[in-house]
Short mmCIF file of C-alpha atoms in Angstrom, two decimals:
data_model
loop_
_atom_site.label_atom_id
_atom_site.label_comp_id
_atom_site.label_asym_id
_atom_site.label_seq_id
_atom_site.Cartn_x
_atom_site.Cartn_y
_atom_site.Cartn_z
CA UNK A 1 11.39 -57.86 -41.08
CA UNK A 2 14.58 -58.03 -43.39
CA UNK A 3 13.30 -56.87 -46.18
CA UNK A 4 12.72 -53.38 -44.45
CA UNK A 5 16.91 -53.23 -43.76
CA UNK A 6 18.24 -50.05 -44.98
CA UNK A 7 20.99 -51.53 -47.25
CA UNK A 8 22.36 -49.36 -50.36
CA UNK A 9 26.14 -48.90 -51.95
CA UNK A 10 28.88 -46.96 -49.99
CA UNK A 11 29.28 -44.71 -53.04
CA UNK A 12 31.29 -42.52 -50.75
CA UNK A 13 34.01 -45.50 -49.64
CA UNK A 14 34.72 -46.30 -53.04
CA UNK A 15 36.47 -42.61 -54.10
CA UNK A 16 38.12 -42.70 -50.53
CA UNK A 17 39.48 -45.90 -50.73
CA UNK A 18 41.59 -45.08 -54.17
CA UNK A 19 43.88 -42.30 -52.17
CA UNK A 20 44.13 -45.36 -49.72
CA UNK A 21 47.56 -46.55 -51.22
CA UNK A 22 49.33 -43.20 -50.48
CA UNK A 23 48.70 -42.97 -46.94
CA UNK A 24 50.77 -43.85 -44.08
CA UNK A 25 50.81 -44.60 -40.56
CA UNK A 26 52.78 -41.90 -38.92
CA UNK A 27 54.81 -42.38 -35.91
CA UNK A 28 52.68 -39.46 -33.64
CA UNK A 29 49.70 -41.94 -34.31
CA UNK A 30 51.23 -45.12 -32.54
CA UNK A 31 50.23 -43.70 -28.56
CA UNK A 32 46.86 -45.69 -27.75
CA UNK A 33 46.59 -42.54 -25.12
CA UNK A 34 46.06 -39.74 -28.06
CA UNK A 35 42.64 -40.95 -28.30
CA UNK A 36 41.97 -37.74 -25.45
CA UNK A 37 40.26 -40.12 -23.54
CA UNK A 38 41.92 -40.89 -20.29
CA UNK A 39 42.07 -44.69 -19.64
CA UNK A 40 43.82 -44.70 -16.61
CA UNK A 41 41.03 -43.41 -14.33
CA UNK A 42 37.32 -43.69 -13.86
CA UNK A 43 37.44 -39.91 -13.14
CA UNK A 44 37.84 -38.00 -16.41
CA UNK A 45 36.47 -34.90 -16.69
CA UNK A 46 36.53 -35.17 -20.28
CA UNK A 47 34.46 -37.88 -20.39
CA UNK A 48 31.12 -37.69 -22.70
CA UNK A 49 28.39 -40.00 -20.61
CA UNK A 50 28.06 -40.36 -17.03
CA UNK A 51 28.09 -43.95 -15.70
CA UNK A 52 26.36 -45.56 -12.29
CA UNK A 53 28.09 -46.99 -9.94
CA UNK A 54 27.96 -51.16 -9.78
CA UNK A 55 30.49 -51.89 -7.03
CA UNK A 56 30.18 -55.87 -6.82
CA UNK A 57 28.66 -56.50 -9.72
CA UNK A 58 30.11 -59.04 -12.54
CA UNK A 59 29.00 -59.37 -15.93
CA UNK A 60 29.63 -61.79 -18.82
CA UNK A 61 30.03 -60.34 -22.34
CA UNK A 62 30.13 -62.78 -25.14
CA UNK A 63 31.59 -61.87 -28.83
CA UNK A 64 33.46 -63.60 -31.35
CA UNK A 65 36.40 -62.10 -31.36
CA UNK A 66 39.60 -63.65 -30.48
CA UNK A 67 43.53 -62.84 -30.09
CA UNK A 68 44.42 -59.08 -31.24
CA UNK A 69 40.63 -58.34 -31.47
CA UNK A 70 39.83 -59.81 -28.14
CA UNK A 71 42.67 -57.84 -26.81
CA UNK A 72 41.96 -54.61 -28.20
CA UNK A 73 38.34 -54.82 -26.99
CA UNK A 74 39.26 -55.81 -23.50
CA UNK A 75 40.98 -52.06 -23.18
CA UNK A 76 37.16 -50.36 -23.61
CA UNK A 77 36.16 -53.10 -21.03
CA UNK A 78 38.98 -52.16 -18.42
CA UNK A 79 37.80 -48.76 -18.97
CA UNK A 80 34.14 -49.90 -18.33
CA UNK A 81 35.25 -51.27 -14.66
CA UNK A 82 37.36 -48.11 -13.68
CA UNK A 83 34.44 -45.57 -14.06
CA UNK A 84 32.06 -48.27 -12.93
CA UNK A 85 33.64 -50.84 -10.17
CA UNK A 86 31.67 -53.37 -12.02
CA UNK A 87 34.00 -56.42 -13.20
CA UNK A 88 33.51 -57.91 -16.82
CA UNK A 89 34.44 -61.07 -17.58
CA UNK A 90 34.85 -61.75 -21.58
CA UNK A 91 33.59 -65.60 -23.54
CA UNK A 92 34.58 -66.28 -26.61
CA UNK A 93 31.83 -67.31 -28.53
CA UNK A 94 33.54 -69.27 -31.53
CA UNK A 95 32.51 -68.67 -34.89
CA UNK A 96 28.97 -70.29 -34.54
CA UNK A 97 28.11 -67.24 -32.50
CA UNK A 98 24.66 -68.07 -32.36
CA UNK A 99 24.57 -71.67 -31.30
CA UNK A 100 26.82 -70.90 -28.85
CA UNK A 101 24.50 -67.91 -27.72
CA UNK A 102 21.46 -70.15 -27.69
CA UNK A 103 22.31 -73.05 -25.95
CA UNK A 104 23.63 -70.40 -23.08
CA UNK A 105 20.31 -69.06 -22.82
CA UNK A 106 17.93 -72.31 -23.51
CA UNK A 107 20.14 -73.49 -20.02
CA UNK A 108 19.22 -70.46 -18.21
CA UNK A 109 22.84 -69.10 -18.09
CA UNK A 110 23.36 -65.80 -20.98
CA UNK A 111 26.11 -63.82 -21.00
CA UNK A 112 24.56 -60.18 -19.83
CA UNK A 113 25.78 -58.33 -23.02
CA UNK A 114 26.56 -60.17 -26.80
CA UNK A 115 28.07 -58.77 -29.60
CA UNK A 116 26.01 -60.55 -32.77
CA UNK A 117 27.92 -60.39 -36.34
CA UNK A 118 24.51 -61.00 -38.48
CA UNK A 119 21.18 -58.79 -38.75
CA UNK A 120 19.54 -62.31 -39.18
CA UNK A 121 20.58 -63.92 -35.94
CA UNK A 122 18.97 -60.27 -34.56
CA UNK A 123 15.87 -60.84 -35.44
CA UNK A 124 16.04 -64.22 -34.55
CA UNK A 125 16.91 -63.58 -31.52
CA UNK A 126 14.60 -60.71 -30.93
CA UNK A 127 11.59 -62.56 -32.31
CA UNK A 128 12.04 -65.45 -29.78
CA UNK A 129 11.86 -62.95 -26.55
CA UNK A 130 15.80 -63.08 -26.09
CA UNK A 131 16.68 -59.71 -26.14
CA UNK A 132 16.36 -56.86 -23.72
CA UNK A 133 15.38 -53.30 -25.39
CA UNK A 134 17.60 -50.59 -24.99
CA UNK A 135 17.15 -48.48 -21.77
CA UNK A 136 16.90 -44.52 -21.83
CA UNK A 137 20.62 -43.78 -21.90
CA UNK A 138 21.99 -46.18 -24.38
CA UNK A 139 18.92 -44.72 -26.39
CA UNK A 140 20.52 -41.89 -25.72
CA UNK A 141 23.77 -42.39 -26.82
CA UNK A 142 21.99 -43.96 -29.86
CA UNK A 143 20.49 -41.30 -31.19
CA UNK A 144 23.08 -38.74 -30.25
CA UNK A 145 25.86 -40.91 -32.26
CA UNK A 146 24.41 -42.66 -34.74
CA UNK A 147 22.64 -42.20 -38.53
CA UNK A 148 19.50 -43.39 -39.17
CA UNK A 149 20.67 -46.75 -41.16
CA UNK A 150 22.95 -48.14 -38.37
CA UNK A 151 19.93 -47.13 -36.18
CA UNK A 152 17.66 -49.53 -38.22
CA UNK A 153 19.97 -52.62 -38.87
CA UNK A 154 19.61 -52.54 -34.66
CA UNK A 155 15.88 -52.60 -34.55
CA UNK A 156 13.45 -55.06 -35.28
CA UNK A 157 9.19 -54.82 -35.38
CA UNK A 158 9.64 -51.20 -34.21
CA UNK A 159 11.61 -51.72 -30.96
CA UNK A 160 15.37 -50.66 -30.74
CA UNK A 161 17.30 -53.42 -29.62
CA UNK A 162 20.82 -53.30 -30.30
CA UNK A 163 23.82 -50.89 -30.92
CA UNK A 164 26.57 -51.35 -33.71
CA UNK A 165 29.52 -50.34 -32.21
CA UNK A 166 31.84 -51.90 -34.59
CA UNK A 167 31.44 -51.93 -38.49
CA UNK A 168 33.52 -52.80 -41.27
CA UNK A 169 34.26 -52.04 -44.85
CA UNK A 170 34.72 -55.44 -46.34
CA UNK A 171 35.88 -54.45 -49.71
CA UNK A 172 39.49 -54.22 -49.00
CA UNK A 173 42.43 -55.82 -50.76
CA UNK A 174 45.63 -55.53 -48.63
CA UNK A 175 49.08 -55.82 -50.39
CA UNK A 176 52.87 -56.29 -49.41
CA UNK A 177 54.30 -53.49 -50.86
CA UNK A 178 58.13 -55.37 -51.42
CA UNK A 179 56.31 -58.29 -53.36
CA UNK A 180 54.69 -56.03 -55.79
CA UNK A 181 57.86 -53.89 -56.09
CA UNK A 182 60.03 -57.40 -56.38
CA UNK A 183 56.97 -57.96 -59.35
CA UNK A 184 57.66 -54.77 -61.56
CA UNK A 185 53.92 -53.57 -60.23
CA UNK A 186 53.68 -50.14 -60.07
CA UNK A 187 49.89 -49.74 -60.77
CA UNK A 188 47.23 -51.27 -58.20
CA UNK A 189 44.46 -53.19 -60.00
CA UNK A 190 41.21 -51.38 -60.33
CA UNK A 191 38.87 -54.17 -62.44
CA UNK A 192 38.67 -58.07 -61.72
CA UNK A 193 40.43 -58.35 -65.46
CA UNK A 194 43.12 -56.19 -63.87
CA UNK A 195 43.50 -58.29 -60.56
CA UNK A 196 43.47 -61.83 -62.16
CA UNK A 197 46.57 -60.21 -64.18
CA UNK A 198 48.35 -58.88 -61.58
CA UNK A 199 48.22 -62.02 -59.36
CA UNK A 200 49.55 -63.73 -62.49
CA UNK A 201 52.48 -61.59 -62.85
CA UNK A 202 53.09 -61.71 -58.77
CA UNK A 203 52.82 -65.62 -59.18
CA UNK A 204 55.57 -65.93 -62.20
CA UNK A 205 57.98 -63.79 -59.90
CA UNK A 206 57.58 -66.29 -57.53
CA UNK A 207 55.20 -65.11 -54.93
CA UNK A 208 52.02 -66.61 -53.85
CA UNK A 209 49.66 -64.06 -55.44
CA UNK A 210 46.39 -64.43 -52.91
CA UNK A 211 46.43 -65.80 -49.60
CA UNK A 212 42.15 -66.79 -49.06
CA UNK A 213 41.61 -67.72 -45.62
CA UNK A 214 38.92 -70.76 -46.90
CA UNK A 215 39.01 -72.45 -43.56
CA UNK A 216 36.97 -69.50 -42.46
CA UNK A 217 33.60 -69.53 -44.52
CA UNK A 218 32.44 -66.40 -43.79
CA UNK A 219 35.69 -64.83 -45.89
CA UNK A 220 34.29 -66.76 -48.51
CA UNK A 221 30.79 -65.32 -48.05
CA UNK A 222 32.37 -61.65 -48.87
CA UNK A 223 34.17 -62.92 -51.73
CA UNK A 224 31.28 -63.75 -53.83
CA UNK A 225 29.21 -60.61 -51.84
CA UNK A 226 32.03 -58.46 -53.66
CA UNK A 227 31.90 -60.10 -56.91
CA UNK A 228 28.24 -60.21 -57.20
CA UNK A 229 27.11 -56.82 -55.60
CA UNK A 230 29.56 -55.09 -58.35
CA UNK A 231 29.13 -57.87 -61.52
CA UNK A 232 24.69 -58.24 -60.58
CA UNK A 233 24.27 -54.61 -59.10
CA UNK A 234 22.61 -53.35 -56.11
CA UNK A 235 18.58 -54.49 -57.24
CA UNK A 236 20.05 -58.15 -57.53
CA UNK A 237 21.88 -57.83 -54.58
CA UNK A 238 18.75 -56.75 -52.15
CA UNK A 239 17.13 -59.66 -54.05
CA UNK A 240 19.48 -62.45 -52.90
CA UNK A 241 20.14 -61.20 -49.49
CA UNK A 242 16.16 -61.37 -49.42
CA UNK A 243 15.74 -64.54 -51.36
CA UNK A 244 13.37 -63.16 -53.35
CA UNK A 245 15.26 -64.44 -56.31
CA UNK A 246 16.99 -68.16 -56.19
CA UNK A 247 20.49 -69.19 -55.89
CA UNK A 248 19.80 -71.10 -58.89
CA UNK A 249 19.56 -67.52 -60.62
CA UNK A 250 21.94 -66.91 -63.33
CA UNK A 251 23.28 -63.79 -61.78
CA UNK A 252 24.59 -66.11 -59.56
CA UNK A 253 25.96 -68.64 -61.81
CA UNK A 254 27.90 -65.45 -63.61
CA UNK A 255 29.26 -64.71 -59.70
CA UNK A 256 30.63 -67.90 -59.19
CA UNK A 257 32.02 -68.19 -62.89
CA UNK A 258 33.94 -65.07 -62.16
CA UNK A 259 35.04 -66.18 -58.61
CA UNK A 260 36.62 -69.49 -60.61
CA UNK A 261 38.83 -67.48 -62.26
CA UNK A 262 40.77 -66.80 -59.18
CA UNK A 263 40.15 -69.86 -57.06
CA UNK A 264 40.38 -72.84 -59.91
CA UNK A 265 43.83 -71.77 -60.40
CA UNK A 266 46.37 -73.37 -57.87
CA UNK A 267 49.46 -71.16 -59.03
CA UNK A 268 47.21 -68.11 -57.76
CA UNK A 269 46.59 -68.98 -54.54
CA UNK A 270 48.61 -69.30 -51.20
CA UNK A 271 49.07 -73.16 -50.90
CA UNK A 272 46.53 -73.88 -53.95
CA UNK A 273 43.36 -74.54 -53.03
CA UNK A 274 43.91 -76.84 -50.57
CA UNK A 275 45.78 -74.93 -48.48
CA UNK A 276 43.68 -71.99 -49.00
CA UNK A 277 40.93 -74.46 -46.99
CA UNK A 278 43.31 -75.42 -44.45
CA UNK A 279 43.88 -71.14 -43.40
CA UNK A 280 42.31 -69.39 -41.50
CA UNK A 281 41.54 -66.28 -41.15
CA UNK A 282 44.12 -64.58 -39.42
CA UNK A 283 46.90 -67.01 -41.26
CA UNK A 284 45.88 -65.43 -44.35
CA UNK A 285 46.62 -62.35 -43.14
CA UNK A 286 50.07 -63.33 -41.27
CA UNK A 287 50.87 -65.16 -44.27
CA UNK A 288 50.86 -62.21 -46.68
CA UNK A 289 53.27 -60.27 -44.50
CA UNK A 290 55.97 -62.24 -42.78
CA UNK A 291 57.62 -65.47 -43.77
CA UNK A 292 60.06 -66.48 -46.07
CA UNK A 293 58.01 -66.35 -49.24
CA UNK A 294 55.07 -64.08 -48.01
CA UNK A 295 52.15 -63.50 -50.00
CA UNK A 296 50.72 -60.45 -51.97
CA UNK A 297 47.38 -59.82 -51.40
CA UNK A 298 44.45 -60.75 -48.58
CA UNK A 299 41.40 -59.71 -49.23
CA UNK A 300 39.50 -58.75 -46.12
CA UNK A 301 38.09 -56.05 -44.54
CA UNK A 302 39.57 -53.23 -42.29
CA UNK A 303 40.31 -55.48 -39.11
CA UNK A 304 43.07 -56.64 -41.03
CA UNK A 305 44.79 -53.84 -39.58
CA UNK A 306 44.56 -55.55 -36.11
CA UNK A 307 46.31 -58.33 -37.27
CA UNK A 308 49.05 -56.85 -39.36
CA UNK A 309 49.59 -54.42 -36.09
CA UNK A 310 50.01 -57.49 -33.55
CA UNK A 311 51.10 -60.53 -35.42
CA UNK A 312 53.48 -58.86 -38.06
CA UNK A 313 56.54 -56.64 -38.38
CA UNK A 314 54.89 -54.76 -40.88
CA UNK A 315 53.87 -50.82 -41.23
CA UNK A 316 50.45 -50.16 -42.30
CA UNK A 317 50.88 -47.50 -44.76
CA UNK A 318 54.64 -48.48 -46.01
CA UNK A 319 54.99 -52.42 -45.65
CA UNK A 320 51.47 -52.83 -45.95
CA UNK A 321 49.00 -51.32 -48.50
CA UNK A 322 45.41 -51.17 -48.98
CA UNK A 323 43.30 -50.61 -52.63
CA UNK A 324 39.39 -51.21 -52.92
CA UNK A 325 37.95 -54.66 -54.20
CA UNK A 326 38.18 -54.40 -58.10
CA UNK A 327 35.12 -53.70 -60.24
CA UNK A 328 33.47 -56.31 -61.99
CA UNK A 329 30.69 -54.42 -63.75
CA UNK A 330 30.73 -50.97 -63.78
CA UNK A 331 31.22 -50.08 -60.49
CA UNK A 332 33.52 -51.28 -57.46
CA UNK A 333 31.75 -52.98 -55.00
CA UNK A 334 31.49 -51.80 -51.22
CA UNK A 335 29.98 -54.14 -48.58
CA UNK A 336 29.60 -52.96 -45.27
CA UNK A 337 29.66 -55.33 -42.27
CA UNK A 338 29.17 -54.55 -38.32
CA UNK A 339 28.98 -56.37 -34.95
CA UNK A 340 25.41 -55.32 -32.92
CA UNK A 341 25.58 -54.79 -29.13
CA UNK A 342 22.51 -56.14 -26.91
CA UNK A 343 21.43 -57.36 -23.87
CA UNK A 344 20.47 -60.68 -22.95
CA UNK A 345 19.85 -60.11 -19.18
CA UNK A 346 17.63 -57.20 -17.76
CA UNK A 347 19.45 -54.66 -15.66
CA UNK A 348 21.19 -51.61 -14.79
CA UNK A 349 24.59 -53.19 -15.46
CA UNK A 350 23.80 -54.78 -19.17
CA UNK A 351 22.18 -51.58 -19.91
CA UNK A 352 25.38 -49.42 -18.51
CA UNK A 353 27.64 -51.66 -20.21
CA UNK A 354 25.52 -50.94 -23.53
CA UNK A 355 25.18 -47.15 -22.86
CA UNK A 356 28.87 -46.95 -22.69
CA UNK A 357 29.33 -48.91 -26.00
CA UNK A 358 27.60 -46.34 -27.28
CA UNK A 359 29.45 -43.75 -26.35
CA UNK A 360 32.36 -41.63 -28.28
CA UNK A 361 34.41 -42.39 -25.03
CA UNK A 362 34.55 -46.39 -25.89
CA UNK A 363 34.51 -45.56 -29.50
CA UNK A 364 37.70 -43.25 -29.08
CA UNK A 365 39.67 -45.92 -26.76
CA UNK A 366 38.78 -48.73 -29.11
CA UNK A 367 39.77 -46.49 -31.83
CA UNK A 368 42.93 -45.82 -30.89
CA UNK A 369 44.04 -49.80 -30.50
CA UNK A 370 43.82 -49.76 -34.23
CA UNK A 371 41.91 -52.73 -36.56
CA UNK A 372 38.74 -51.05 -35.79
CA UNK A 373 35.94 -49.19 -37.19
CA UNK A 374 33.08 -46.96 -35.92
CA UNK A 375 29.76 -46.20 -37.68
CA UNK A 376 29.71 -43.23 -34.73
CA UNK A 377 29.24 -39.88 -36.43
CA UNK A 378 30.79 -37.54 -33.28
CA UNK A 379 33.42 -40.06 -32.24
CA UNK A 380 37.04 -37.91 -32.92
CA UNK A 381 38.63 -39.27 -35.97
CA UNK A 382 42.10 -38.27 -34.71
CA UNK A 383 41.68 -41.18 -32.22
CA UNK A 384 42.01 -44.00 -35.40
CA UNK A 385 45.77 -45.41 -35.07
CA UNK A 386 46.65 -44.59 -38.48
CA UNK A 387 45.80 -42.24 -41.50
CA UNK A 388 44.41 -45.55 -43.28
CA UNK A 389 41.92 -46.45 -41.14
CA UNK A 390 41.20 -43.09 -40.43
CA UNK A 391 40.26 -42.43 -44.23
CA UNK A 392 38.39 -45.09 -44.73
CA UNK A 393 36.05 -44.63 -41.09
CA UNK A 394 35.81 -40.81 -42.49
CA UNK A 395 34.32 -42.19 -45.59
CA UNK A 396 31.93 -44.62 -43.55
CA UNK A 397 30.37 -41.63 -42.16
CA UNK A 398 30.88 -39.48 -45.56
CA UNK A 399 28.43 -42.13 -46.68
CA UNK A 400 25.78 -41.76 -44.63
CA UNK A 401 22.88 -43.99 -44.62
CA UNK A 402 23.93 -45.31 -48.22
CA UNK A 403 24.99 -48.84 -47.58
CA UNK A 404 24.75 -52.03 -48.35
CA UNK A 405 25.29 -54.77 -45.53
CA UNK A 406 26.94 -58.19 -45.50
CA UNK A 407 24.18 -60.67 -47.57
CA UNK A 408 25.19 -63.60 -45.40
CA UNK A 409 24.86 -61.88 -42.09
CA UNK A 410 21.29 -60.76 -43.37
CA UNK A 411 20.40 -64.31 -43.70
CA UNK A 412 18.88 -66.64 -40.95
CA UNK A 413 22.22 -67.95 -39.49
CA UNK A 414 21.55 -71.42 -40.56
CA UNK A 415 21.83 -70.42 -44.13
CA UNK A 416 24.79 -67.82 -43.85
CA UNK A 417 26.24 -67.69 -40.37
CA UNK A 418 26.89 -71.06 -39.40
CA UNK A 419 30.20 -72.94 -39.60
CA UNK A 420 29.96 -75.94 -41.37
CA UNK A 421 26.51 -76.16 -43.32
CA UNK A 422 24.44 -73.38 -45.46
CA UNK A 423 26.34 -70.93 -47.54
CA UNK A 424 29.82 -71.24 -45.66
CA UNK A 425 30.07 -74.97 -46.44
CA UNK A 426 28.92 -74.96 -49.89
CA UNK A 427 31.20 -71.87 -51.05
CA UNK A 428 34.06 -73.76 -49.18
CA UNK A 429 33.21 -76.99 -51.53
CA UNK A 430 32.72 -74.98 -54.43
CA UNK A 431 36.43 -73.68 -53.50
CA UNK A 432 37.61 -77.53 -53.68
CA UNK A 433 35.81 -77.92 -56.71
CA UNK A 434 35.05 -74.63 -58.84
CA UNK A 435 33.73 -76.14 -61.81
CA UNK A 436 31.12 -77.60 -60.45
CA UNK A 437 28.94 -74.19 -60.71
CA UNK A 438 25.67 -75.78 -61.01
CA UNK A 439 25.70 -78.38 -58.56
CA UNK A 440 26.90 -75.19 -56.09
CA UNK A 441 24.28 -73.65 -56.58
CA UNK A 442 21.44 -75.94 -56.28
CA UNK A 443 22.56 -77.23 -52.74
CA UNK A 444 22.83 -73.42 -52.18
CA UNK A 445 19.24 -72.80 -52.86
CA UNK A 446 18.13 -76.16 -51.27
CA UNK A 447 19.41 -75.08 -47.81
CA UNK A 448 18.10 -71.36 -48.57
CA UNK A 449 14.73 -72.11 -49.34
CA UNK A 450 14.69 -74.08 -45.91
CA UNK A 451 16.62 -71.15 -43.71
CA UNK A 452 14.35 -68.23 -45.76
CA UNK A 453 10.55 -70.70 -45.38
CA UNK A 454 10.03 -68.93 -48.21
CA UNK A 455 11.26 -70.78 -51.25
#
């Protein structure tokens, strides 16, 4: 059940992530094809798992992912069909990823293969009878590829189900280099104390300090994540994300007192708060570099890259710049994130298609589009687009099995994974409104203690 998740800090991330800000994307990195992996044939020599052949066959994969991120992901598909001769269609699933997921299968039509972005929709899923196990080779591939904790967040009642392919480090602040220059900022802020200042001094020079992408709840589920894993402390944390302590907690009340600082000031934020609830995600991230006025700093994880590398002008690594969340307590937080592989039709195709995710071949292509990030331990690092991503991914695996994992995508996805109600709406009021701290967290616990059936 959840509380047996392997979750603890990314100690490792943390010291990685402080060289971040020096690094830079060098020109020799920019050829998706330096990955080794040929992606022009199904016939490569080189290539590190052995396929079957599914001439005819079609199969559906469903994921959230949209625009660059769609895009990017569609190159490990196309690779998919060349060794294979299968041909893969891709669905959108929309934010409410499992909703959409459900209904598919309650009317007898799943997409073969879905990519889930919570551990709690897992086991949901896994404890109705949805899910196919894993098959022999993408065990395989598994347990060649993977550490022990990525392993577990895939399992559930002692049966492997899924594989995460994709993770992220969502303890990222990226900056526009010219608007921090333009400020007099030489120094990246390395405490929340720090950060409020410095998007004070950006906002009297005239640029919109933080561009929050509030139309999007989940970004506002890793805002308070940060804040409280760093300012409550791991313990608390494992608490929460359990529910084995209430929302009405004070820990939390300090959280969201903290998080006020930054969102119940209009002259911090991209738009005030209003706009920051009318952007979404990948605005936020367009927003901070391009435009007239751009604006400072996004938080958000490493897929930011993706964005900044399709929908901006900007160089990772000279335009763009990258320093770890500030510390709120003693410590910088680290929150790690990931999208799960699995099968929702039996089959040698979903279980190909899975075995291949799995692989350091897809790893390497997907790698090389840039804006993504594998938990794989063999995968070759030289295949990452740039020298930022490729420090932080280095540090992923520095680290081990010593993370901790999103708290919302631990929840039951009623509570923290669905758009509109649960934790997403109510830290999207509280963004509206960020005084009122108790009323927050009340409704919080109300819908908790009806997600968790344990309050």
């Amino acid at each position: 059940m959840r509380n047996t998740l392997r979750t603890r800090t990314l100690t490792a991330l943390t010291a990685t992530a402080l060289a971040l800000t020096l690094t830079s994307c060098g020109s020799d990195d920019d050829n998706p094809d330096d990955s080794g992996t040929d992606t022009s044939t199904g016939g490569d020599t080189s290539a590190s798992v052995q396929l079957p052949k599914l001439d005819g066959q079609t199969l559906e994969v469903a994921a959230v992912w949209t625009g660059p991120e769609q895009e990017n992901f569609t190159k490990v598909l196309q690779e998919f069909e060349k060794r294979t001769g299968a041909k893969v269609n891709f669905v959108p699933t929309g934010n409410n990823t499992s909703t959409f997921l459900g209904t598919k299968i309650q009317g007898g039509q799943p997409p073969d293969v879905a990519f889930l972005p919570q551990v709690g929709v897992l086991h949901q899923f896994a404890e109705k009878g949805w899910l196919k196990p894993l098959g022999t080779e993408a065990q395989a591939q598994l347990d060649k590829n993977f550490s022990a904790g990525w392993k577990d967040l895939g399992a559930f009642e002692g049966k492997q189900y899924g594989i995460y392919v994709k993770a992220a480090n969502k303890s990222l602040v990226w900056y526009n280099t010219a608007a921090f220059e333009a400020a007099g900022i030489t120094d990246t802020p390395t405490t929340w104390t720090d950060f409020i200042a410095t998007a004070q001094t950006l906002s009297d020079a005239g640029s919109p300090a933080v561009s929050v992408g509030g139309a999007d709840g989940w970004t506002l589920t890793d805002w308070f994540e940060n804040v409280y894993l760093s300012q409550a402390g791991p313990e608390k944390y494992d608490q929460l994300a359990q529910h084995q302590i209430k929302w009405t907690d004070p820990s939390v009340k300090d959280a969201l007192t903290t998080l006020a600082e930054l969102w119940g000031k209009d002259d911090l934020l991209a738009g005030g708060r209003s706009g920051a609830l009318g952007t979404e995600f990948p605005k936020s991230v367009t927003q901070t570099f391009s435009g007239e006025n751009p604006a400072a700093m996004v938080f958000e994880g490493d897929f930011v890259a993706a964005s900044i590398n399709a929908d901006t002008k900007a160089e990772i690594g000279t335009d763009a710049k990258v320093f770890p969340f500030p510390a709120v307590g003693d410590q910088a937080p680290v929150v790690s994130g990931g999208d799960v592989a699995v099968a929702l039709k039996d089959g040698a195709a979903s279980q190909a298609l899975l075995t291949f995710l799995g692989s350091t071949d897809a790893a390497e292509i997907w790698a090389a589009q840039g804006g993504f990030l594998s938990p794989s331990k063999t995968m070759d690092q030289s295949a990452y687009k740039d020298d930022v991503t490729r420090d932080i991914a280095k540090a992923l695996i520095t680290a081990g099995d010593d993370f901790r994992f999103d708290m919302s995508d631990q929840a039951p996805a009623a509570f923290g994974g669905t758009q509109g109600v649960g934790e997403w709406k109510h830290l999207q009021d509280f963004l509206k409104n960020p005084k009122d701290i108790a009323g927050t967290q009340q409704r919080l616990e109300a819908d908790a203690a009806k997600a968790y059936k344990n309050g």
